[in-house]
Short mmCIF file of C-alpha atoms in Angstrom, two decimals:
data_model
loop_
_atom_site.label_atom_id
_atom_site.label_comp_id
_atom_site.label_asym_id
_atom_site.label_seq_id
_atom_site.Cartn_x
_atom_site.Cartn_y
_atom_site.Cartn_z
CA UNK X 1 -81.54 -43.86 -27.37
CA UNK X 2 -77.85 -44.69 -25.14
CA UNK X 3 -76.22 -47.63 -25.63
CA UNK X 4 -75.42 -49.50 -22.24
CA UNK X 5 -73.02 -52.29 -21.94
CA UNK X 6 -73.07 -54.85 -19.32
CA UNK X 7 -71.04 -58.53 -19.56
CA UNK X 8 -70.87 -60.91 -16.53
CA UNK X 9 -68.21 -60.56 -13.38
CA UNK X 10 -65.85 -63.00 -13.06
CA UNK X 11 -63.76 -61.98 -9.52
CA UNK X 12 -61.66 -58.48 -10.23
CA UNK X 13 -61.62 -59.18 -14.23
CA UNK X 14 -63.74 -56.78 -14.41
CA UNK X 15 -61.39 -54.10 -13.73
CA UNK X 16 -59.37 -54.09 -16.80
CA UNK X 17 -62.48 -55.34 -19.41
CA UNK X 18 -64.36 -52.06 -17.83
CA UNK X 19 -61.05 -49.99 -18.64
CA UNK X 20 -61.01 -51.75 -22.13
CA UNK X 21 -64.04 -51.21 -23.65
CA UNK X 22 -64.98 -47.56 -21.98
CA UNK X 23 -61.85 -46.55 -24.38
CA UNK X 24 -62.38 -48.05 -26.93
CA UNK X 25 -66.73 -48.39 -27.52
CA UNK X 26 -69.06 -45.22 -27.13
CA UNK X 27 -71.07 -46.71 -25.15
CA UNK X 28 -72.06 -46.39 -21.65
CA UNK X 29 -70.65 -49.51 -19.43
CA UNK X 30 -72.67 -51.23 -16.02
CA UNK X 31 -70.65 -51.66 -13.36
CA UNK X 32 -70.47 -55.84 -13.40
CA UNK X 33 -73.18 -56.52 -10.66
CA UNK X 34 -71.77 -58.68 -7.19
CA UNK X 35 -72.96 -62.09 -7.50
CA UNK X 36 -75.22 -62.78 -4.41
CA UNK X 37 -77.89 -65.63 -3.75
CA UNK X 38 -80.74 -63.52 -6.13
CA UNK X 39 -78.22 -64.19 -8.89
CA UNK X 40 -78.19 -68.13 -8.42
CA UNK X 41 -81.75 -67.88 -8.02
CA UNK X 42 -82.74 -65.77 -10.85
CA UNK X 43 -80.08 -68.36 -12.93
CA UNK X 44 -81.43 -71.18 -11.92
CA UNK X 45 -85.44 -70.60 -11.98
CA UNK X 46 -84.59 -69.76 -16.00
CA UNK X 47 -81.98 -72.15 -16.94
CA UNK X 48 -82.37 -75.81 -17.93
CA UNK X 49 -81.86 -78.51 -14.71
CA UNK X 50 -79.02 -80.05 -15.22
CA UNK X 51 -76.57 -77.15 -17.26
CA UNK X 52 -73.58 -76.64 -15.51
CA UNK X 53 -73.61 -73.71 -13.13
CA UNK X 54 -71.91 -71.11 -14.08
CA UNK X 55 -74.33 -71.17 -17.13
CA UNK X 56 -76.90 -69.84 -14.70
CA UNK X 57 -74.67 -67.86 -12.54
CA UNK X 58 -73.19 -65.63 -15.86
CA UNK X 59 -77.79 -66.02 -16.74
CA UNK X 60 -78.51 -64.14 -13.71
CA UNK X 61 -76.04 -61.58 -13.70
CA UNK X 62 -77.52 -60.09 -16.95
CA UNK X 63 -81.12 -60.73 -15.63
CA UNK X 64 -80.02 -58.53 -13.48
CA UNK X 65 -78.31 -56.21 -15.42
CA UNK X 66 -81.16 -56.08 -17.69
CA UNK X 67 -83.40 -55.21 -15.34
CA UNK X 68 -81.24 -52.88 -14.78
CA UNK X 69 -81.61 -50.92 -17.38
CA UNK X 70 -78.54 -52.96 -19.76
CA UNK X 71 -79.62 -53.03 -23.23
CA UNK X 72 -76.08 -54.51 -24.36
CA UNK X 73 -74.80 -58.00 -23.11
CA UNK X 74 -71.85 -58.91 -23.97
CA UNK X 75 -70.46 -62.56 -22.73
CA UNK X 76 -67.39 -64.48 -23.64
CA UNK X 77 -66.03 -67.83 -22.67
CA UNK X 78 -64.99 -70.72 -23.66
CA UNK X 79 -62.55 -74.09 -23.26
CA UNK X 80 -65.33 -76.00 -22.79
CA UNK X 81 -69.03 -76.31 -23.18
CA UNK X 82 -69.48 -73.66 -21.80
CA UNK X 83 -68.04 -71.33 -25.08
CA UNK X 84 -71.20 -72.91 -26.88
CA UNK X 85 -73.38 -71.44 -23.99
CA UNK X 86 -74.30 -68.04 -26.40
CA UNK X 87 -76.94 -68.64 -28.16
CA UNK X 88 -79.33 -70.70 -25.64
CA UNK X 89 -78.45 -68.15 -23.56
CA UNK X 90 -79.28 -64.99 -25.99
CA UNK X 91 -82.63 -67.08 -26.48
CA UNK X 92 -83.56 -68.14 -23.26
CA UNK X 93 -83.02 -63.96 -22.41
CA UNK X 94 -85.84 -63.35 -25.72
CA UNK X 95 -88.09 -65.64 -24.65
CA UNK X 96 -88.32 -64.04 -21.44
CA UNK X 97 -89.16 -60.22 -22.94
CA UNK X 98 -85.75 -58.52 -22.66
CA UNK X 99 -85.54 -55.76 -26.15
CA UNK X 100 -81.75 -55.68 -26.07
CA UNK X 101 -78.46 -56.46 -28.73
CA UNK X 102 -76.50 -59.98 -27.57
CA UNK X 103 -72.60 -59.18 -28.32
CA UNK X 104 -71.34 -62.69 -28.07
CA UNK X 105 -67.79 -62.76 -28.19
CA UNK X 106 -66.90 -66.34 -28.66
CA UNK X 107 -68.12 -68.89 -31.53
CA UNK X 108 -68.64 -72.39 -31.35
CA UNK X 109 -65.97 -72.25 -28.33
CA UNK X 110 -62.80 -70.29 -30.37
CA UNK X 111 -62.27 -67.04 -30.03
CA UNK X 112 -61.86 -65.06 -33.78
CA UNK X 113 -60.00 -61.93 -33.73
CA UNK X 114 -61.34 -60.25 -36.64
CA UNK X 115 -64.64 -61.30 -35.90
CA UNK X 116 -64.46 -59.47 -32.79
CA UNK X 117 -63.32 -56.79 -34.57
CA UNK X 118 -66.34 -56.17 -36.52
CA UNK X 119 -68.66 -57.07 -33.64
CA UNK X 120 -67.08 -54.55 -31.88
CA UNK X 121 -67.69 -52.29 -35.02
CA UNK X 122 -70.45 -52.00 -34.87
CA UNK X 123 -71.02 -51.01 -31.54
CA UNK X 124 -68.58 -48.54 -32.24
CA UNK X 125 -68.74 -47.37 -36.43
CA UNK X 126 -65.77 -44.99 -35.07
CA UNK X 127 -63.50 -47.77 -33.58
CA UNK X 128 -59.90 -47.40 -34.56
CA UNK X 129 -57.74 -49.69 -35.00
CA UNK X 130 -54.65 -48.35 -33.51
CA UNK X 131 -55.94 -46.67 -30.81
CA UNK X 132 -58.12 -50.06 -29.84
CA UNK X 133 -54.78 -52.07 -29.93
CA UNK X 134 -53.14 -50.08 -27.71
CA UNK X 135 -56.16 -49.98 -24.43
CA UNK X 136 -55.94 -53.32 -24.97
CA UNK X 137 -52.05 -54.08 -24.80
CA UNK X 138 -52.85 -51.93 -21.83
CA UNK X 139 -55.63 -54.55 -20.48
CA UNK X 140 -53.59 -57.34 -21.40
CA UNK X 141 -50.82 -56.31 -18.79
CA UNK X 142 -53.49 -55.72 -16.53
CA UNK X 143 -54.00 -59.28 -16.50
CA UNK X 144 -50.65 -60.00 -15.84
CA UNK X 145 -50.53 -57.73 -13.11
CA UNK X 146 -53.32 -58.46 -11.48
CA UNK X 147 -52.64 -62.82 -11.80
CA UNK X 148 -48.56 -61.84 -10.77
CA UNK X 149 -49.90 -59.83 -7.42
CA UNK X 150 -52.61 -62.93 -6.70
CA UNK X 151 -49.83 -64.95 -6.67
CA UNK X 152 -47.90 -63.31 -4.33
CA UNK X 153 -51.34 -62.70 -1.98
CA UNK X 154 -52.29 -66.03 -1.95
CA UNK X 155 -48.57 -67.18 -0.17
CA UNK X 156 -48.79 -64.39 1.95
CA UNK X 157 -52.13 -63.41 3.07
CA UNK X 158 -52.91 -66.13 5.62
CA UNK X 159 -49.64 -64.89 7.88
CA UNK X 160 -50.06 -61.55 7.71
CA UNK X 161 -49.52 -59.53 11.27
CA UNK X 162 -52.64 -56.91 10.24
CA UNK X 163 -55.38 -58.79 8.49
CA UNK X 164 -57.01 -57.19 5.75
CA UNK X 165 -53.54 -55.25 4.80
CA UNK X 166 -53.17 -57.37 1.45
CA UNK X 167 -57.05 -56.65 0.30
CA UNK X 168 -56.80 -53.17 1.24
CA UNK X 169 -53.73 -52.52 -0.97
CA UNK X 170 -55.49 -54.51 -3.53
CA UNK X 171 -58.57 -52.96 -3.94
CA UNK X 172 -56.59 -49.46 -4.02
CA UNK X 173 -54.31 -50.95 -6.61
CA UNK X 174 -57.12 -51.54 -8.82
CA UNK X 175 -59.02 -48.17 -8.60
CA UNK X 176 -55.78 -46.88 -9.63
CA UNK X 177 -55.35 -49.48 -12.42
CA UNK X 178 -58.49 -48.05 -13.83
CA UNK X 179 -57.80 -44.65 -13.90
CA UNK X 180 -54.14 -45.09 -15.69
CA UNK X 181 -53.85 -43.26 -19.01
CA UNK X 182 -50.51 -45.30 -21.14
CA UNK X 183 -49.39 -48.41 -20.01
CA UNK X 184 -45.77 -46.84 -18.61
CA UNK X 185 -48.04 -45.05 -15.73
CA UNK X 186 -49.98 -48.79 -15.10
CA UNK X 187 -45.85 -50.26 -14.86
CA UNK X 188 -45.58 -47.35 -12.42
CA UNK X 189 -48.67 -48.60 -10.52
CA UNK X 190 -48.02 -51.81 -10.19
CA UNK X 191 -44.50 -51.59 -9.05
CA UNK X 192 -45.08 -48.96 -6.14
CA UNK X 193 -47.92 -51.99 -5.21
CA UNK X 194 -46.46 -54.71 -5.16
CA UNK X 195 -43.67 -52.88 -3.04
CA UNK X 196 -45.37 -52.01 -0.57
CA UNK X 197 -47.01 -55.39 -0.51
CA UNK X 198 -43.64 -56.73 0.41
CA UNK X 199 -43.58 -54.76 2.51
CA UNK X 200 -46.27 -56.06 4.40
CA UNK X 201 -45.58 -57.79 7.93
CA UNK X 202 -45.98 -61.51 8.03
CA UNK X 203 -45.34 -64.13 10.09
CA UNK X 204 -44.52 -66.91 7.89
CA UNK X 205 -42.16 -70.03 9.10
CA UNK X 206 -40.34 -71.74 6.55
CA UNK X 207 -42.54 -75.20 6.85
CA UNK X 208 -46.05 -74.08 6.75
CA UNK X 209 -48.70 -76.32 5.12
CA UNK X 210 -48.99 -75.54 0.96
CA UNK X 211 -52.34 -76.10 -0.57
CA UNK X 212 -52.86 -76.66 -4.64
CA UNK X 213 -56.24 -75.72 -5.79
CA UNK X 214 -57.68 -77.08 -9.32
CA UNK X 215 -59.90 -77.83 -10.78
CA UNK X 216 -62.68 -75.47 -13.16
CA UNK X 217 -61.59 -72.29 -14.34
CA UNK X 218 -65.24 -70.47 -13.47
CA UNK X 219 -65.40 -71.91 -10.25
CA UNK X 220 -62.43 -71.43 -9.12
CA UNK X 221 -61.80 -67.60 -10.67
CA UNK X 222 -65.60 -66.49 -9.26
CA UNK X 223 -64.85 -65.97 -5.58
CA UNK X 224 -68.43 -66.59 -4.70
CA UNK X 225 -68.71 -69.62 -6.77
CA UNK X 226 -66.78 -71.35 -4.31
CA UNK X 227 -67.57 -69.49 -0.78
CA UNK X 228 -64.79 -67.91 -0.06
CA UNK X 229 -62.48 -71.20 -0.10
CA UNK X 230 -59.30 -68.76 -0.71
CA UNK X 231 -59.69 -66.64 2.17
CA UNK X 232 -61.57 -69.62 4.19
CA UNK X 233 -57.86 -71.63 3.46
CA UNK X 234 -56.00 -68.51 4.51
CA UNK X 235 -57.47 -68.14 7.49
CA UNK X 236 -55.60 -71.38 8.91
CA UNK X 237 -52.14 -70.49 8.37
CA UNK X 238 -52.24 -72.13 4.68
CA UNK X 239 -50.17 -71.04 1.80
CA UNK X 240 -52.46 -71.30 -1.62
CA UNK X 241 -51.47 -71.96 -4.99
CA UNK X 242 -54.20 -71.38 -7.56
CA UNK X 243 -52.23 -72.51 -11.47
CA UNK X 244 -55.80 -70.94 -13.44
CA UNK X 245 -56.00 -67.82 -13.90
CA UNK X 246 -56.25 -65.42 -17.47
CA UNK X 247 -52.83 -64.72 -17.97
CA UNK X 248 -52.53 -68.95 -18.06
CA UNK X 249 -56.33 -69.52 -19.36
CA UNK X 250 -55.29 -66.38 -23.07
CA UNK X 251 -52.06 -66.26 -23.31
CA UNK X 252 -49.78 -69.59 -21.78
CA UNK X 253 -52.60 -72.13 -21.83
CA UNK X 254 -52.18 -72.78 -26.35
CA UNK X 255 -48.46 -73.23 -25.89
CA UNK X 256 -48.02 -75.26 -22.31
CA UNK X 257 -50.48 -77.70 -23.27
CA UNK X 258 -48.50 -80.20 -25.01
CA UNK X 259 -46.33 -80.49 -22.42
CA UNK X 260 -48.63 -81.03 -19.90
CA UNK X 261 -49.37 -83.97 -20.83
CA UNK X 262 -46.14 -85.47 -21.95
CA UNK X 263 -45.21 -84.77 -18.60
CA UNK X 264 -48.10 -86.81 -17.67
CA UNK X 265 -48.11 -89.19 -19.94
CA UNK X 266 -48.34 -91.91 -17.73
CA UNK X 267 -51.85 -91.23 -17.02
CA UNK X 268 -53.39 -88.98 -20.31
CA UNK X 269 -52.28 -89.46 -23.90
CA UNK X 270 -54.66 -87.22 -25.00
CA UNK X 271 -56.88 -83.16 -24.30
CA UNK X 272 -59.28 -84.02 -21.51
CA UNK X 273 -60.86 -80.94 -22.64
CA UNK X 274 -61.28 -77.90 -20.78
CA UNK X 275 -59.00 -77.97 -17.75
CA UNK X 276 -58.62 -81.48 -17.16
CA UNK X 277 -55.49 -82.06 -18.53
CA UNK X 278 -53.76 -79.24 -16.60
CA UNK X 279 -55.13 -80.20 -13.79
CA UNK X 280 -54.02 -83.89 -14.29
CA UNK X 281 -50.10 -82.90 -14.58
CA UNK X 282 -50.33 -80.12 -12.16
CA UNK X 283 -51.70 -82.96 -9.40
CA UNK X 284 -48.69 -84.99 -10.35
CA UNK X 285 -45.99 -81.36 -10.24
CA UNK X 286 -47.29 -81.26 -6.72
CA UNK X 287 -47.38 -84.21 -5.41
CA UNK X 288 -43.36 -84.62 -6.39
CA UNK X 289 -43.58 -81.32 -5.17
CA UNK X 290 -44.93 -83.06 -1.72
CA UNK X 291 -47.73 -80.49 -0.88
CA UNK X 292 -49.44 -81.24 1.93
CA UNK X 293 -53.08 -81.49 0.23
CA UNK X 294 -54.52 -80.58 -3.27
CA UNK X 295 -58.02 -79.45 -2.92
CA UNK X 296 -60.18 -79.68 -5.75
CA UNK X 297 -63.01 -77.63 -7.11
CA UNK X 298 -65.91 -77.74 -9.72
CA UNK X 299 -69.35 -76.97 -10.92
CA UNK X 300 -71.94 -79.65 -10.96
CA UNK X 301 -72.11 -81.07 -13.92
CA UNK X 302 -68.89 -80.72 -15.33
CA UNK X 303 -68.22 -82.93 -17.66
CA UNK X 304 -64.31 -82.49 -18.41
CA UNK X 305 -63.30 -82.14 -14.44
CA UNK X 306 -65.33 -85.53 -13.77
CA UNK X 307 -63.55 -87.06 -16.03
CA UNK X 308 -60.21 -86.47 -14.39
CA UNK X 309 -61.31 -86.67 -11.29
CA UNK X 310 -60.62 -90.69 -11.25
CA UNK X 311 -57.24 -89.99 -11.99
CA UNK X 312 -56.76 -87.64 -10.19
CA UNK X 313 -57.36 -89.47 -6.86
CA UNK X 314 -55.12 -92.61 -8.02
CA UNK X 315 -51.82 -89.93 -8.47
CA UNK X 316 -52.76 -88.57 -5.43
CA UNK X 317 -52.76 -92.01 -3.45
CA UNK X 318 -49.80 -93.48 -5.21
CA UNK X 319 -48.02 -90.28 -4.29
CA UNK X 320 -49.82 -90.47 -0.79
CA UNK X 321 -50.80 -86.59 -1.01
CA UNK X 322 -54.36 -85.91 0.24
CA UNK X 323 -57.39 -84.91 -1.65
CA UNK X 324 -60.51 -83.48 -1.49
CA UNK X 325 -63.00 -82.58 -3.95
CA UNK X 326 -65.40 -79.78 -4.04
CA UNK X 327 -68.35 -79.62 -6.24
CA UNK X 328 -70.56 -76.73 -6.41
CA UNK X 329 -74.39 -75.68 -7.72
CA UNK X 330 -76.51 -73.54 -6.30
CA UNK X 331 -77.95 -75.39 -3.51
CA UNK X 332 -74.52 -76.40 -2.08
CA UNK X 333 -74.40 -75.80 1.60
CA UNK X 334 -72.07 -73.34 2.64
CA UNK X 335 -72.04 -74.66 6.84
CA UNK X 336 -71.33 -78.16 4.56
CA UNK X 337 -68.74 -77.37 2.43
CA UNK X 338 -67.07 -75.64 5.97
CA UNK X 339 -66.96 -78.41 7.73
CA UNK X 340 -65.40 -80.73 5.26
CA UNK X 341 -62.66 -77.59 4.64
CA UNK X 342 -61.85 -77.55 8.37
CA UNK X 343 -62.23 -82.03 8.52
CA UNK X 344 -58.95 -81.53 5.71
CA UNK X 345 -57.06 -79.58 7.89
CA UNK X 346 -56.94 -81.35 10.45
CA UNK X 347 -56.34 -84.37 8.78
CA UNK X 348 -53.31 -82.55 6.70
CA UNK X 349 -51.90 -80.43 9.60
CA UNK X 350 -52.02 -83.93 12.04
CA UNK X 351 -50.08 -85.51 8.77
CA UNK X 352 -47.33 -82.34 9.56
CA UNK X 353 -46.82 -83.12 12.93
CA UNK X 354 -45.60 -86.33 12.49
#
């Protein structure tokens, strides 16, 4: 029987994941399912009531993939209790009657490179270390380039003269990324498209509105989970800053977290778990840099962010920077989100004019 691998989607990061697994594993890769209302309904129906939203989204995606013929499911996630959810998700899927191989790359919220290698070796007994490391390096730089491009787009997409140019170029770049054969070719494609994006005409005033986005990682990085909030902000001609991405989480957070806690020592002394400490420190940083507003988004029942919210509010009150909190779950009203966002924009625009 042909092994067909599937894994949950989170933004465009399925591109480097697809690339890596298709080159090192001798099996068929199922393209990640786009999240829809049906995905949320499936996940919510089969999840505990008070579990966080990312659990429901990823479980719903797995069910859809298994229904479409996948027989190997891979899960990865960590940093908070989500790192412990794999065992529960596996049991739920088996109780639903699915016959599949479940590969959990995160154990007790942590990644063990040696264990990951042996788990992948079970899927492909011919897995070669040198080849795997080479394609892992390409995937790693792919993530880095994607995040650099995304940061540039966020700062400028609200001011492009021809609507949709940035997204169109980004889509073409990701398609070419998935076909590269070497690190050199990947870098060439990245430079080509970054240059094209810098040539996109923008009409950006020097004193434009600046808004920072902080919060829980999954809800921030999966656009469907936050109802494409960044796209909505761009419609208001706002420069957007978002710190949380895969490049930071995997390759920078370990070395920077102590520094952030030290910088915010007036408000926190210890790591609060997940992204909470980062968000407190980022709030302080943005307040000192005179941002026009801050948006905090999270999934419902996200304990670390619930703990961080009063501290974030206190910092914003001290520096007189507007803050708005959004909490997303399967029953959140998209109309309600857009209405509150519009009101927040009206407020920060009036403050800016004064």
